[in-house]
Structures are given as structure tokens and as C-alpha cells.
Amino acid sequence: MRQLSRTRLHPAGSVPAIVEGRNLNSRPAVPLDQRYDEVITTESELRKVVGPANRWFTSKILDRLDRRCESFIAASPFVVVGSTNSFGLVDLSPKGDRAGFIRCLDDATLAIPDRRGNRRVDTFHNVLQNPGVGLIFFVPGERETLRVAGRALIVRDQKIRSAMADRGKIPDLPMIVGVERAFFHCGKCITRSSLWNYEDHRAQAAE
């Protein structure tokens, strides 16, 4: 096993940390997969470490939205949208509005309004190159999150736009997602992070 190189640390605001004469803020010359020992490169290697997938969990993966999924989406004021460009670079875009701002058009189709903002539209750029998207819905106070994956397209359909008007403003470009997979994610990460316990976070930040 390779021995880790020694790092000289400096207080914040002083000379940056140096590893073998290289500024840590610079891009390393050695490829990422050559900088670490025991890099996992196959599924069999991965499964040796984590074990087989939980059959009960995998049996709960849906190819359409059931009533529980639709109710969760109707109660969700916040979603993170994941998309990928043609080079494989992933973008995660948070979107928030009043609960129910994302509409279930049917049990296999979602409509997501794009409210006016900074006009970067990174997700739209990616969808034009690669329509595959992933969504994670959050509901405040709930342990579980809902994960949805599918393929998206950008529309100007007037009927859809008008139905998603908010405070008199109609979205210019709704995104339609054809659902291919949906499942509720284990709530352990929410519990461990105490995500909804705001007072705990304020206390920890003050320490």
C-alpha cells in the first residue's frame, strides 16, 4: 500500500497547504484513479464490500406513480433535478415553490414549471443533449424522500403553461418528465442529519 504524502498545514488566511511542493488549490497532475489505493472498478468488487441489494427495497421500485407518490409530490415544496450533458457532467438544480407546484398530469407524467430567475437554464441545456433526468422530492418533516427518474422534454404547450400559473405569472417553459422509475428512499440520511431540527443546527453552528 502506498504511503500517504506528508501535508504541511497552515492557519486559515496564511500560506496554503502544500503537498510535495504543490499548491492544494491547483489541479493535480496525476489522474484521479491513480492517486488512491484499492479503487473499485467493477460491480463484483463493489458487492464484495456492500453485499447484495435488499430484495424488499428493490421490489418497491415502480415504473409508474402510485397514489402515495402522487400525494407526496402534491405536498412537496422542494425538488432537486439532476441532469447530464453530452460529456457526462452532472448538474443538480434545486427548485422550490408552494407545495404542489409540480403537477402529476397522469401516473406516468410530471410537469415542472420554470419560474423566472437567473436564466442560466443549465437543466434545459442538458435535456437538449441528454433527456435523462432524476428528481428527488422533499417534504418538510418527512423522513423519506421520493426519487423519480425518467426522460424530459421542454414544451411551450399553452394549456400546460396556463394550468401552472402562479400569482398571475405563467411559466415560459415547463419541463415534461415521462416517469420510468419511482421509489421512496430510506430516511436514514434525514434522521442522521436531523435535517428538520432547525434548533439543533443553530446550536451546533454557534459552538
PDB file of C-alpha atoms in Angstrom:
ATOM      1  CA  MET A   1       0.000   0.000   0.000  1.00  0.00           C
ATOM      2  CA  ARG A   2       1.329   3.428  -0.919  1.00  0.00           C
ATOM      3  CA  GLN A   3       2.273   5.719   1.900  1.00  0.00           C
ATOM      4  CA  LEU A   4       0.353   8.978   2.029  1.00  0.00           C
ATOM      5  CA  SER A   5       2.454  12.041   1.302  1.00  0.00           C
ATOM      6  CA  ARG A   6       3.015  14.450   4.159  1.00  0.00           C
ATOM      7  CA  THR A   7       0.940  17.606   4.217  1.00  0.00           C
ATOM      8  CA  ARG A   8       2.039  20.837   5.872  1.00  0.00           C
ATOM      9  CA  LEU A   9      -0.993  22.761   7.147  1.00  0.00           C
ATOM     10  CA  HIS A  10      -1.195  26.480   7.819  1.00  0.00           C
ATOM     11  CA  PRO A  11      -3.753  28.559   9.714  1.00  0.00           C
ATOM     12  CA  ALA A  12      -6.645  29.982   7.742  1.00  0.00           C
ATOM     13  CA  GLY A  13      -5.656  33.072   5.824  1.00  0.00           C
ATOM     14  CA  SER A  14      -1.942  32.228   5.724  1.00  0.00           C
ATOM     15  CA  VAL A  15       0.145  30.259   3.214  1.00  0.00           C
ATOM     16  CA  PRO A  16      -1.990  27.477   1.591  1.00  0.00           C
ATOM     17  CA  ALA A  17      -1.289  23.838   2.379  1.00  0.00           C
ATOM     18  CA  ILE A  18       1.468  22.279   0.291  1.00  0.00           C
ATOM     19  CA  VAL A  19       1.860  18.623  -0.689  1.00  0.00           C
ATOM     20  CA  GLU A  20       5.265  17.764  -2.150  1.00  0.00           C
ATOM     21  CA  GLY A  21       5.701  21.351  -3.331  1.00  0.00           C
ATOM     22  CA  ARG A  22       2.267  21.577  -4.977  1.00  0.00           C
ATOM     23  CA  ASN A  23      -0.427  24.060  -4.006  1.00  0.00           C
ATOM     24  CA  LEU A  24      -3.533  22.107  -2.948  1.00  0.00           C
ATOM     25  CA  ASN A  25      -5.677  24.559  -4.886  1.00  0.00           C
ATOM     26  CA  SER A  26      -4.056  23.583  -8.168  1.00  0.00           C
ATOM     27  CA  ARG A  27      -5.264  20.732 -10.364  1.00  0.00           C
ATOM     28  CA  PRO A  28      -3.294  17.514  -9.633  1.00  0.00           C
ATOM     29  CA  ALA A  29      -1.104  16.204 -12.444  1.00  0.00           C
ATOM     30  CA  VAL A  30      -1.787  12.542 -11.589  1.00  0.00           C
ATOM     31  CA  PRO A  31      -5.122  11.111 -12.846  1.00  0.00           C
ATOM     32  CA  LEU A  32      -7.709  10.721 -10.086  1.00  0.00           C
ATOM     33  CA  ASP A  33      -7.910   6.925 -10.271  1.00  0.00           C
ATOM     34  CA  GLN A  34      -4.131   6.673  -9.806  1.00  0.00           C
ATOM     35  CA  ARG A  35      -3.990   8.786  -6.665  1.00  0.00           C
ATOM     36  CA  TYR A  36      -5.668   6.255  -4.351  1.00  0.00           C
ATOM     37  CA  ASP A  37      -5.281   2.624  -3.341  1.00  0.00           C
ATOM     38  CA  GLU A  38      -7.959  -0.051  -3.828  1.00  0.00           C
ATOM     39  CA  VAL A  39     -10.077   1.803  -6.383  1.00  0.00           C
ATOM     40  CA  ILE A  40     -13.330  -0.077  -7.052  1.00  0.00           C
ATOM     41  CA  THR A  41     -13.736  -0.647 -10.799  1.00  0.00           C
ATOM     42  CA  THR A  42     -16.263  -3.500 -11.156  1.00  0.00           C
ATOM     43  CA  GLU A  43     -19.693  -4.315  -9.768  1.00  0.00           C
ATOM     44  CA  SER A  44     -18.394  -7.585  -8.272  1.00  0.00           C
ATOM     45  CA  GLU A  45     -15.767  -5.651  -6.298  1.00  0.00           C
ATOM     46  CA  LEU A  46     -18.455  -3.250  -5.129  1.00  0.00           C
ATOM     47  CA  ARG A  47     -20.777  -6.041  -3.984  1.00  0.00           C
ATOM     48  CA  LYS A  48     -17.983  -7.704  -2.015  1.00  0.00           C
ATOM     49  CA  VAL A  49     -17.908  -4.604   0.147  1.00  0.00           C
ATOM     50  CA  VAL A  50     -21.587  -3.612   0.418  1.00  0.00           C
ATOM     51  CA  GLY A  51     -23.246  -7.005  -0.035  1.00  0.00           C
ATOM     52  CA  PRO A  52     -26.342  -7.810  -2.134  1.00  0.00           C
ATOM     53  CA  ALA A  53     -29.152  -5.292  -2.604  1.00  0.00           C
ATOM     54  CA  ASN A  54     -32.061  -5.520  -0.179  1.00  0.00           C
ATOM     55  CA  ARG A  55     -34.759  -7.517  -2.013  1.00  0.00           C
ATOM     56  CA  TRP A  56     -37.594  -5.888  -0.090  1.00  0.00           C
ATOM     57  CA  PHE A  57     -36.352  -2.471  -1.174  1.00  0.00           C
ATOM     58  CA  THR A  58     -35.767  -3.352  -4.826  1.00  0.00           C
ATOM     59  CA  SER A  59     -39.257  -4.880  -5.033  1.00  0.00           C
ATOM     60  CA  LYS A  60     -40.712  -1.448  -4.175  1.00  0.00           C
ATOM     61  CA  ILE A  61     -39.347   0.245  -7.306  1.00  0.00           C
ATOM     62  CA  LEU A  62     -42.257   1.344  -9.512  1.00  0.00           C
ATOM     63  CA  ASP A  63     -42.469   2.132 -13.206  1.00  0.00           C
ATOM     64  CA  ARG A  64     -45.391   4.486 -12.588  1.00  0.00           C
ATOM     65  CA  LEU A  65     -46.526   6.811  -9.833  1.00  0.00           C
ATOM     66  CA  ASP A  66     -48.930   5.281  -7.351  1.00  0.00           C
ATOM     67  CA  ARG A  67     -51.274   7.252  -5.064  1.00  0.00           C
ATOM     68  CA  ARG A  68     -48.648   7.547  -2.351  1.00  0.00           C
ATOM     69  CA  CYS A  69     -46.165   9.045  -4.828  1.00  0.00           C
ATOM     70  CA  GLU A  70     -48.742  11.491  -6.145  1.00  0.00           C
ATOM     71  CA  SER A  71     -49.703  12.575  -2.615  1.00  0.00           C
ATOM     72  CA  PHE A  72     -46.041  13.121  -1.709  1.00  0.00           C
ATOM     73  CA  ILE A  73     -45.429  15.227  -4.836  1.00  0.00           C
ATOM     74  CA  ALA A  74     -48.558  17.284  -4.090  1.00  0.00           C
ATOM     75  CA  ALA A  75     -47.159  18.037  -0.613  1.00  0.00           C
ATOM     76  CA  SER A  76     -43.622  18.811  -1.793  1.00  0.00           C
ATOM     77  CA  PRO A  77     -42.421  22.442  -1.998  1.00  0.00           C
ATOM     78  CA  PHE A  78     -38.870  21.477  -2.969  1.00  0.00           C
ATOM     79  CA  VAL A  79     -37.227  19.194  -5.534  1.00  0.00           C
ATOM     80  CA  VAL A  80     -33.685  18.677  -6.792  1.00  0.00           C
ATOM     81  CA  VAL A  81     -33.414  17.996 -10.526  1.00  0.00           C
ATOM     82  CA  GLY A  82     -30.395  16.075 -11.812  1.00  0.00           C
ATOM     83  CA  SER A  83     -29.368  16.169 -15.467  1.00  0.00           C
ATOM     84  CA  THR A  84     -26.297  15.272 -17.520  1.00  0.00           C
ATOM     85  CA  ASN A  85     -24.706  16.881 -20.535  1.00  0.00           C
ATOM     86  CA  SER A  86     -23.184  15.088 -23.518  1.00  0.00           C
ATOM     87  CA  PHE A  87     -19.807  14.869 -21.746  1.00  0.00           C
ATOM     88  CA  GLY A  88     -21.279  13.102 -18.703  1.00  0.00           C
ATOM     89  CA  LEU A  89     -21.007  16.100 -16.368  1.00  0.00           C
ATOM     90  CA  VAL A  90     -23.876  16.160 -13.880  1.00  0.00           C
ATOM     91  CA  ASP A  91     -25.811  19.256 -12.851  1.00  0.00           C
ATOM     92  CA  LEU A  92     -28.097  19.401  -9.806  1.00  0.00           C
ATOM     93  CA  SER A  93     -30.682  22.154  -9.836  1.00  0.00           C
ATOM     94  CA  PRO A  94     -32.818  22.909  -6.744  1.00  0.00           C
ATOM     95  CA  LYS A  95     -36.349  24.127  -7.425  1.00  0.00           C
ATOM     96  CA  GLY A  96     -38.782  25.389  -4.830  1.00  0.00           C
ATOM     97  CA  ASP A  97     -42.251  26.888  -4.779  1.00  0.00           C
ATOM     98  CA  ARG A  98     -45.529  26.453  -2.975  1.00  0.00           C
ATOM     99  CA  ALA A  99     -46.391  22.817  -2.263  1.00  0.00           C
ATOM    100  CA  GLY A 100     -47.860  21.132  -5.317  1.00  0.00           C
ATOM    101  CA  PHE A 101     -46.069  23.330  -7.846  1.00  0.00           C
ATOM    102  CA  ILE A 102     -45.024  20.182  -9.728  1.00  0.00           C
ATOM    103  CA  ARG A 103     -48.080  18.592 -11.296  1.00  0.00           C
ATOM    104  CA  CYS A 104     -48.852  14.941 -11.912  1.00  0.00           C
ATOM    105  CA  LEU A 105     -50.521  15.024 -15.316  1.00  0.00           C
ATOM    106  CA  ASP A 106     -51.142  11.275 -15.044  1.00  0.00           C
ATOM    107  CA  ASP A 107     -49.461   8.322 -13.356  1.00  0.00           C
ATOM    108  CA  ALA A 108     -46.509   8.437 -15.750  1.00  0.00           C
ATOM    109  CA  THR A 109     -46.087  12.137 -16.499  1.00  0.00           C
ATOM    110  CA  LEU A 110     -44.930  15.139 -14.471  1.00  0.00           C
ATOM    111  CA  ALA A 111     -44.883  18.833 -15.378  1.00  0.00           C
ATOM    112  CA  ILE A 112     -42.283  21.105 -13.767  1.00  0.00           C
ATOM    113  CA  PRO A 113     -42.658  24.885 -14.206  1.00  0.00           C
ATOM    114  CA  ASP A 114     -39.574  27.002 -14.759  1.00  0.00           C
ATOM    115  CA  ARG A 115     -40.055  30.217 -12.797  1.00  0.00           C
ATOM    116  CA  ARG A 116     -38.070  33.208 -13.952  1.00  0.00           C
ATOM    117  CA  GLY A 117     -34.662  33.550 -12.304  1.00  0.00           C
ATOM    118  CA  ASN A 118     -31.079  33.935 -13.448  1.00  0.00           C
ATOM    119  CA  ARG A 119     -31.793  32.481 -16.899  1.00  0.00           C
ATOM    120  CA  ARG A 120     -28.878  30.019 -16.750  1.00  0.00           C
ATOM    121  CA  VAL A 121     -31.267  27.160 -17.668  1.00  0.00           C
ATOM    122  CA  ASP A 122     -28.492  24.579 -17.196  1.00  0.00           C
ATOM    123  CA  THR A 123     -31.041  21.783 -16.914  1.00  0.00           C
ATOM    124  CA  PHE A 124     -32.660  22.760 -20.210  1.00  0.00           C
ATOM    125  CA  HIS A 125     -29.296  22.866 -21.966  1.00  0.00           C
ATOM    126  CA  ASN A 126     -28.584  19.357 -20.686  1.00  0.00           C
ATOM    127  CA  VAL A 127     -32.007  17.980 -21.603  1.00  0.00           C
ATOM    128  CA  LEU A 128     -31.485  19.143 -25.195  1.00  0.00           C
ATOM    129  CA  GLN A 129     -28.356  16.951 -25.278  1.00  0.00           C
ATOM    130  CA  ASN A 130     -29.473  14.116 -23.000  1.00  0.00           C
ATOM    131  CA  PRO A 131     -33.144  13.801 -21.946  1.00  0.00           C
ATOM    132  CA  GLY A 132     -32.470  11.546 -18.954  1.00  0.00           C
ATOM    133  CA  VAL A 133     -33.240  13.274 -15.633  1.00  0.00           C
ATOM    134  CA  GLY A 134     -33.529  12.353 -11.961  1.00  0.00           C
ATOM    135  CA  LEU A 135     -35.674  14.042  -9.303  1.00  0.00           C
ATOM    136  CA  ILE A 136     -35.573  13.951  -5.509  1.00  0.00           C
ATOM    137  CA  PHE A 137     -38.668  15.333  -3.769  1.00  0.00           C
ATOM    138  CA  PHE A 138     -38.586  16.600  -0.178  1.00  0.00           C
ATOM    139  CA  VAL A 139     -41.479  17.269   2.183  1.00  0.00           C
ATOM    140  CA  PRO A 140     -40.559  19.194   5.370  1.00  0.00           C
ATOM    141  CA  GLY A 141     -40.819  16.982   8.437  1.00  0.00           C
ATOM    142  CA  GLU A 142     -40.896  13.730   6.461  1.00  0.00           C
ATOM    143  CA  ARG A 143     -38.090  11.187   6.901  1.00  0.00           C
ATOM    144  CA  GLU A 144     -38.343   9.668   3.444  1.00  0.00           C
ATOM    145  CA  THR A 145     -37.662  11.287   0.090  1.00  0.00           C
ATOM    146  CA  LEU A 146     -39.161  10.313  -3.245  1.00  0.00           C
ATOM    147  CA  ARG A 147     -36.820   9.572  -6.138  1.00  0.00           C
ATOM    148  CA  VAL A 148     -38.088   9.677  -9.699  1.00  0.00           C
ATOM    149  CA  ALA A 149     -36.169   9.028 -12.921  1.00  0.00           C
ATOM    150  CA  GLY A 150     -37.297   9.447 -16.498  1.00  0.00           C
ATOM    151  CA  ARG A 151     -36.879  11.353 -19.734  1.00  0.00           C
ATOM    152  CA  ALA A 152     -37.669  15.007 -20.170  1.00  0.00           C
ATOM    153  CA  LEU A 153     -38.646  17.443 -22.888  1.00  0.00           C
ATOM    154  CA  ILE A 154     -39.165  21.201 -22.915  1.00  0.00           C
ATOM    155  CA  VAL A 155     -42.550  22.453 -24.110  1.00  0.00           C
ATOM    156  CA  ARG A 156     -44.455  25.653 -24.856  1.00  0.00           C
ATOM    157  CA  ASP A 157     -47.858  23.979 -24.596  1.00  0.00           C
ATOM    158  CA  GLN A 158     -50.238  26.834 -23.700  1.00  0.00           C
ATOM    159  CA  LYS A 159     -52.674  24.580 -21.848  1.00  0.00           C
ATOM    160  CA  ILE A 160     -49.920  23.228 -19.576  1.00  0.00           C
ATOM    161  CA  ARG A 161     -48.416  26.685 -19.039  1.00  0.00           C
ATOM    162  CA  SER A 162     -51.746  28.240 -18.097  1.00  0.00           C
ATOM    163  CA  ALA A 163     -52.529  25.442 -15.639  1.00  0.00           C
ATOM    164  CA  MET A 164     -49.244  26.150 -13.826  1.00  0.00           C
ATOM    165  CA  ALA A 165     -49.734  29.903 -13.431  1.00  0.00           C
ATOM    166  CA  ASP A 166     -48.749  31.254 -10.013  1.00  0.00           C
ATOM    167  CA  ARG A 167     -49.711  34.698  -8.732  1.00  0.00           C
ATOM    168  CA  GLY A 168     -50.805  35.579 -12.233  1.00  0.00           C
ATOM    169  CA  LYS A 169     -47.477  34.622 -13.827  1.00  0.00           C
ATOM    170  CA  ILE A 170     -47.397  31.878 -16.447  1.00  0.00           C
ATOM    171  CA  PRO A 171     -44.146  29.864 -16.820  1.00  0.00           C
ATOM    172  CA  ASP A 172     -42.459  30.309 -20.185  1.00  0.00           C
ATOM    173  CA  LEU A 173     -41.013  26.796 -20.404  1.00  0.00           C
ATOM    174  CA  PRO A 174     -42.464  23.889 -18.460  1.00  0.00           C
ATOM    175  CA  MET A 175     -40.464  20.669 -18.477  1.00  0.00           C
ATOM    176  CA  ILE A 176     -42.382  17.441 -19.005  1.00  0.00           C
ATOM    177  CA  VAL A 177     -40.937  14.267 -17.464  1.00  0.00           C
ATOM    178  CA  GLY A 178     -42.020  10.825 -18.608  1.00  0.00           C
ATOM    179  CA  VAL A 179     -41.640   8.671 -15.489  1.00  0.00           C
ATOM    180  CA  GLU A 180     -39.712   5.422 -15.882  1.00  0.00           C
ATOM    181  CA  ARG A 181     -38.831   4.675 -12.264  1.00  0.00           C
ATOM    182  CA  ALA A 182     -40.025   5.860  -8.846  1.00  0.00           C
ATOM    183  CA  PHE A 183     -39.318   4.781  -5.298  1.00  0.00           C
ATOM    184  CA  PHE A 184     -39.220   6.099  -1.757  1.00  0.00           C
ATOM    185  CA  HIS A 185     -35.724   6.392  -0.375  1.00  0.00           C
ATOM    186  CA  CYS A 186     -34.774   5.207   3.112  1.00  0.00           C
ATOM    187  CA  GLY A 187     -34.993   8.060   5.622  1.00  0.00           C
ATOM    188  CA  LYS A 188     -31.750   7.299   7.482  1.00  0.00           C
ATOM    189  CA  CYS A 189     -29.924  10.249   5.927  1.00  0.00           C
ATOM    190  CA  ILE A 190     -32.673  12.634   7.080  1.00  0.00           C
ATOM    191  CA  THR A 191     -32.551  11.160  10.581  1.00  0.00           C
ATOM    192  CA  ARG A 192     -28.759  11.231  10.836  1.00  0.00           C
ATOM    193  CA  SER A 193     -28.562  14.818   9.666  1.00  0.00           C
ATOM    194  CA  SER A 194     -31.510  15.974  11.821  1.00  0.00           C
ATOM    195  CA  LEU A 195     -32.415  17.906   8.699  1.00  0.00           C
ATOM    196  CA  TRP A 196     -35.711  19.221  10.003  1.00  0.00           C
ATOM    197  CA  ASN A 197     -34.452  20.022  13.514  1.00  0.00           C
ATOM    198  CA  TYR A 198     -33.589  23.665  12.931  1.00  0.00           C
ATOM    199  CA  GLU A 199     -32.808  24.481  16.562  1.00  0.00           C
ATOM    200  CA  ASP A 200     -30.136  21.767  16.731  1.00  0.00           C
ATOM    201  CA  HIS A 201     -28.411  23.184  13.653  1.00  0.00           C
ATOM    202  CA  ARG A 202     -28.390  26.708  15.086  1.00  0.00           C
ATOM    203  CA  ALA A 203     -26.941  25.430  18.350  1.00  0.00           C
ATOM    204  CA  GLN A 204     -24.203  23.479  16.582  1.00  0.00           C
ATOM    205  CA  ALA A 205     -23.312  26.455  14.378  1.00  0.00           C
ATOM    206  CA  ALA A 206     -22.919  28.621  17.494  1.00  0.00           C
ATOM    207  CA  GLU A 207     -20.457  26.231  19.160  1.00  0.00           C
TER     208      GLU A 207
END
